Coordinates of C-alpha atoms in Angstrom, one line a residue:
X15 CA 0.0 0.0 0.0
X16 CA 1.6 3.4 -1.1
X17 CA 0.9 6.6 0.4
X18 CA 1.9 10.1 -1.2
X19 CA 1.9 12.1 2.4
X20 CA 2.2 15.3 0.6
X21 CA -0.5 14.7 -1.5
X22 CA -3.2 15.2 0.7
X23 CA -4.4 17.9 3.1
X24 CA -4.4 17.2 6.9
X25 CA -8.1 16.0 6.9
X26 CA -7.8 13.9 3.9
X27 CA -4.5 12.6 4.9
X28 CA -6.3 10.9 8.1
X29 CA -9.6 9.6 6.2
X30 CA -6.6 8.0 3.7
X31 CA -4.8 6.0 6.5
X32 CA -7.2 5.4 8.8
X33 CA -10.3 4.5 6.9
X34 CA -13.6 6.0 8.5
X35 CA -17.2 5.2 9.6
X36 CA -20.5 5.8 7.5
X37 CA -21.7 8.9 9.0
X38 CA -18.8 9.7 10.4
X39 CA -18.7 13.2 8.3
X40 CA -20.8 14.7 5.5
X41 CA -20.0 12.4 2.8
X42 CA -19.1 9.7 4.6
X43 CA -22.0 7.3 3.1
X44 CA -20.3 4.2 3.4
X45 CA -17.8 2.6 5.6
X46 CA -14.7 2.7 4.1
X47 CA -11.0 0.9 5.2
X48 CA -8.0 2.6 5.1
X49 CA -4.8 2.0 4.0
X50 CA -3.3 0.8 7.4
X51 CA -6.4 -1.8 7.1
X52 CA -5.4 -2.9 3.7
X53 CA -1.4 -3.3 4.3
X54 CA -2.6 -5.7 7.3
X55 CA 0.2 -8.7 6.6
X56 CA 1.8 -6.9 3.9
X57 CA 4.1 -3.5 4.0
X58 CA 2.7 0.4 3.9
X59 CA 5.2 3.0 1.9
X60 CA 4.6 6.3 3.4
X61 CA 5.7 8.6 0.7
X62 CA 6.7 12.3 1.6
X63 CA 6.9 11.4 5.6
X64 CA 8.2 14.7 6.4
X65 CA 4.7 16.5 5.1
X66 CA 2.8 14.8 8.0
X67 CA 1.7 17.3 10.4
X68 CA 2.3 17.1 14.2
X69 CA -1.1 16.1 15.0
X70 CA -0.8 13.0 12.7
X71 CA 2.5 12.4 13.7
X72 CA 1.4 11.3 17.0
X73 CA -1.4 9.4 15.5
X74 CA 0.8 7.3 13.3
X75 CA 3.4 6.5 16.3
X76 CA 0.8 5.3 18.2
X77 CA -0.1 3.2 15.1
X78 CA 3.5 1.9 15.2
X79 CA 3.6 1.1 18.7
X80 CA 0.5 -0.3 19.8
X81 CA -0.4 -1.9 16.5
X82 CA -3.9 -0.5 17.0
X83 CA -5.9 2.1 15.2
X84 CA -9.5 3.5 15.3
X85 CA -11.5 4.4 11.9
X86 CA -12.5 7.9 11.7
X87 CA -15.8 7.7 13.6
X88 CA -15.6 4.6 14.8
X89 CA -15.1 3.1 18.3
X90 CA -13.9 -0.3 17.3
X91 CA -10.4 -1.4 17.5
X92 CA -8.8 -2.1 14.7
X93 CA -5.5 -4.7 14.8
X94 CA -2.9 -4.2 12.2
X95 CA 0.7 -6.0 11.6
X96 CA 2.2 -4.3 8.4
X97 CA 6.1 -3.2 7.4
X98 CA 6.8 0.3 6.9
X99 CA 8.9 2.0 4.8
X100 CA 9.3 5.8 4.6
X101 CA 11.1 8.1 2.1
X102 CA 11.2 11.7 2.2
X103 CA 13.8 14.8 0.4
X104 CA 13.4 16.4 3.8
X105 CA 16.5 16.8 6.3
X106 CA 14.3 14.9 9.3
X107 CA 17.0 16.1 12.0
X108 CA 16.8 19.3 10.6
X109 CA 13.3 19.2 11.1
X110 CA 13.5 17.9 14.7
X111 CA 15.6 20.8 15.7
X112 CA 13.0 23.2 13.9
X113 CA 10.8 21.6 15.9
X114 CA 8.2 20.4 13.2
X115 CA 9.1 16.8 13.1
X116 CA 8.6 14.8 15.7
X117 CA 11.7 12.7 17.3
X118 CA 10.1 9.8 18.9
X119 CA 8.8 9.1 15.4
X120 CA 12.1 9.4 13.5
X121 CA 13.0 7.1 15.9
X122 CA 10.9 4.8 15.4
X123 CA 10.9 4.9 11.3
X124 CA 14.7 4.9 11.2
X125 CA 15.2 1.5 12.1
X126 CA 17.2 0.9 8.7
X127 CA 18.2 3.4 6.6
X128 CA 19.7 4.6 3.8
X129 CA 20.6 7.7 1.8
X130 CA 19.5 7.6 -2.2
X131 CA 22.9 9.4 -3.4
X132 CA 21.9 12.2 -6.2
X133 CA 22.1 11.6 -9.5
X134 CA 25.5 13.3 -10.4
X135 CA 27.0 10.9 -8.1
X136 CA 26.1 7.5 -10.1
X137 CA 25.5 8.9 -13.6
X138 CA 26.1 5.6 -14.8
X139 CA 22.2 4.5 -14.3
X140 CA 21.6 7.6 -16.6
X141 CA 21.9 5.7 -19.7
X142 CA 19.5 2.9 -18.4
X143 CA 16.9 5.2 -16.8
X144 CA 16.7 7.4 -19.7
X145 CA 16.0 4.4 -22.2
X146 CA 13.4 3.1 -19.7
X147 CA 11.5 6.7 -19.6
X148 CA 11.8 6.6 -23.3
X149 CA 9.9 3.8 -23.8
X150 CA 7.7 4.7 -21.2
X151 CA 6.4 8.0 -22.5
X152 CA 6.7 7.3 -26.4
X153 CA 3.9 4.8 -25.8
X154 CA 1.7 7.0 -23.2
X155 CA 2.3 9.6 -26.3
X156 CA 1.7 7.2 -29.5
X157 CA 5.0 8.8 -30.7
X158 CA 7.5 6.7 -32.7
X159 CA 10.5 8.2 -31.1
X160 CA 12.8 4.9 -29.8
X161 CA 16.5 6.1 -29.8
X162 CA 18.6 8.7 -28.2
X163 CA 21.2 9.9 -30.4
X164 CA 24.9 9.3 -29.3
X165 CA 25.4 13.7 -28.7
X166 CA 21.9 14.1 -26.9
X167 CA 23.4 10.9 -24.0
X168 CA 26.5 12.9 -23.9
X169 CA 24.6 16.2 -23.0
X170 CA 22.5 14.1 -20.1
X171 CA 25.9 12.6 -18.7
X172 CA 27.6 15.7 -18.5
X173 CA 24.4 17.3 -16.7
X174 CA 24.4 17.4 -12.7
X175 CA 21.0 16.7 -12.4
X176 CA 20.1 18.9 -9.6
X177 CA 16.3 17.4 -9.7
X178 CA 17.5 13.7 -9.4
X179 CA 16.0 11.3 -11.3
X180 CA 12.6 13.0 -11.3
X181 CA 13.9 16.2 -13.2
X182 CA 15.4 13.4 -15.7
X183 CA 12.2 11.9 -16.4
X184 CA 10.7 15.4 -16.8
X185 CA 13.6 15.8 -19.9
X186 CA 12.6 12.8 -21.5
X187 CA 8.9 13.6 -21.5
X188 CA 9.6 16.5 -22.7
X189 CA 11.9 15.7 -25.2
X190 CA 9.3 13.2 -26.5
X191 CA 6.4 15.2 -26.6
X192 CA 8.2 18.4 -28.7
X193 CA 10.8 16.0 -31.2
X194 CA 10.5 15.8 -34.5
X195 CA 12.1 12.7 -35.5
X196 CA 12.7 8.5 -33.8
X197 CA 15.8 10.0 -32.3
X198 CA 16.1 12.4 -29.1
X199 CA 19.0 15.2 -30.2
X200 CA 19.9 17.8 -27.4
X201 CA 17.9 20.4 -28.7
X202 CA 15.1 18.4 -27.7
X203 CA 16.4 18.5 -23.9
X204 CA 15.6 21.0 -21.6
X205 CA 19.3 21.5 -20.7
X206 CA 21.4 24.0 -19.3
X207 CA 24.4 24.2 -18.0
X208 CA 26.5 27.6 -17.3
X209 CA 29.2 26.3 -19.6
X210 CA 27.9 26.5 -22.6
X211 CA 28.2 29.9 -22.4
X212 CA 31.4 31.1 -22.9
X213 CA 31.8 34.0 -20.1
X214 CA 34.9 35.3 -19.6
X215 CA 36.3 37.2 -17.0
X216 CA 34.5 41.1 -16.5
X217 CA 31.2 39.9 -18.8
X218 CA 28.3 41.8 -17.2
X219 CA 25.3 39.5 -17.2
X220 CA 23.3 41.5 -19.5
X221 CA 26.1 40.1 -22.2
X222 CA 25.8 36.6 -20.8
X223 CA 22.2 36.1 -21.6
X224 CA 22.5 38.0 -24.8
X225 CA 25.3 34.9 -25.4
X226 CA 22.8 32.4 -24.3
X227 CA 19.7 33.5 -25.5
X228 CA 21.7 33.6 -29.3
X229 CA 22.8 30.2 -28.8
X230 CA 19.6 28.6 -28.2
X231 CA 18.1 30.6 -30.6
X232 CA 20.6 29.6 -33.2
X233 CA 20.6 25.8 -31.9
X234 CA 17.1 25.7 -32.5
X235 CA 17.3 27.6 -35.9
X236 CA 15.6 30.3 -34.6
X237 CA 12.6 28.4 -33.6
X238 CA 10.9 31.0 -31.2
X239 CA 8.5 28.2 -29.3
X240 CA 11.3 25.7 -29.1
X241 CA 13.9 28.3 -27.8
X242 CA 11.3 29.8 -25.4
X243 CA 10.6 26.1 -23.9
X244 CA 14.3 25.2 -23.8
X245 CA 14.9 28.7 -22.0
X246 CA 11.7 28.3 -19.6
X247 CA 9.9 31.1 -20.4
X248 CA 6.9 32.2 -22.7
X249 CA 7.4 33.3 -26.1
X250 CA 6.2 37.1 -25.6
X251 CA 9.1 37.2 -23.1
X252 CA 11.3 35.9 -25.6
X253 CA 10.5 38.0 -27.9
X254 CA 10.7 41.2 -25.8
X255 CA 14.5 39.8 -25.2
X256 CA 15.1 39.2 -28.3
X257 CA 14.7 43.0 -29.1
X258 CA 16.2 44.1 -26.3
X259 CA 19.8 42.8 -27.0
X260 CA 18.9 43.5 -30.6
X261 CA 19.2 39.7 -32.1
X262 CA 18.7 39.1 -35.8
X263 CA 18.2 35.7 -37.1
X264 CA 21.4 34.9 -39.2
X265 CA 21.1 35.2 -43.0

């Protein structure tokens, strides 16, 4: 049983892992079983742990402890004996100094752990991942796109991924959705990094974009949607920039 903890409000959050009564609210019509119920015997992923808020907190260690829970509106005990495991992108000691996470809990959840290392620290499941996220989104699409070409792989490896895997499979959707051919090329990646431009020494930044902004736009042969999606920003901004630094298409 998975649960996306920062998915739901505080409310929500509580009908979702605890089930609740009919009658026990407004729409409750029926009597419905949570997901602690449902991972009776099996294992509960708590997704986004660190979004819990302190009231639930307390609720779920008491979960953990006793092995006993109560549907919303309900008054009859409920036995459960399920594995947890919990993943969060928040530093939890951190947040038990800050005083929104609370420690007995961490405690308890951090029986075994371990730290997912970022993306720029074992690039070589890049080349894997990015095949499978191919795949995945060339048939949620209907697009015949089924290669990556040998340049656009060299652009993701030399990438630090600062969004992990997640911003990765954001590139390849995109990439999928706005190429024109069965092979991914860079321009089709939503790619950045700081030294493409060159920027030497006592460049104000005003000539650094100018720089960029002309590369993309050249890379892209002067496609002004496919520059302004590559850049992140709309086209009528794009356009304003494009007559600030006073760019003209080459030819």
């Amino acid at each position: 049983m998975v649960v996306n903890c920062g998915a739901f409000p505080e409310h929500l959050l509580e009908s979702e892992l605890f089930g609740y009564q009919k009658g026990a609210f407004t729409d409750a019509k029926m009597t419905k079983k949570g997901r602690l119920e449902l991972a009776h015997g099996g294992t509960l992923f708590l997704d986004e742990v660190g979004e819990i808020s302190t009231r639930m907190q307390i609720d779920l260690l008491r979960v953990l402890e006793d092995h006993v829970f109560y549907r919303v509106g309900g008054t009859q005990p409920i036995e459960a004996d399920f594995r947890v495991i919990a993943a969060t992108n928040k530093d939890l000691e951190k947040a038990i100094k800050q005083g929104t996470f609370r420690e007995d809990l961490y405690y308890r959840l951090n029986v075994i752990s371990f730290s997912m290392p970022p993306l720029r620290e074992h690039k070589e499941d890049i080349p894997p991942l990015a095949e499978y996220f191919l795949h995945r989104f060339a048939q949620d699409t209907n697009k015949m796109v089924d290669q990556i070409s040998r340049e656009a792989l060299d652009e993701m490896m030399l990438y630090d991924w600062p969004g992990n895997v997640r911003e990765l499979g954001n590139a390849l959707e995109r990439a999928v959705v706005v190429g024109k051919s069965r092979k991914i090329l860079p321009q089709d990646l939503p790619i950045f990094r700081p030294e493409y431009v060159s920027s030497p020494p006592g460049r104000t930044l005003r000539e650094v974009e100018k720089a960029h902004l002309e590369s993309v736009l050249n890379e892209t042969q002067w496609n002004v949607s496919k520059s302004a999606e590559i850049l992140g920003i709309d086209r009528s901004t794009l356009y304003d920039k494009i007559k600030r630094h006073d760019l003209r298409k080459p030819g």
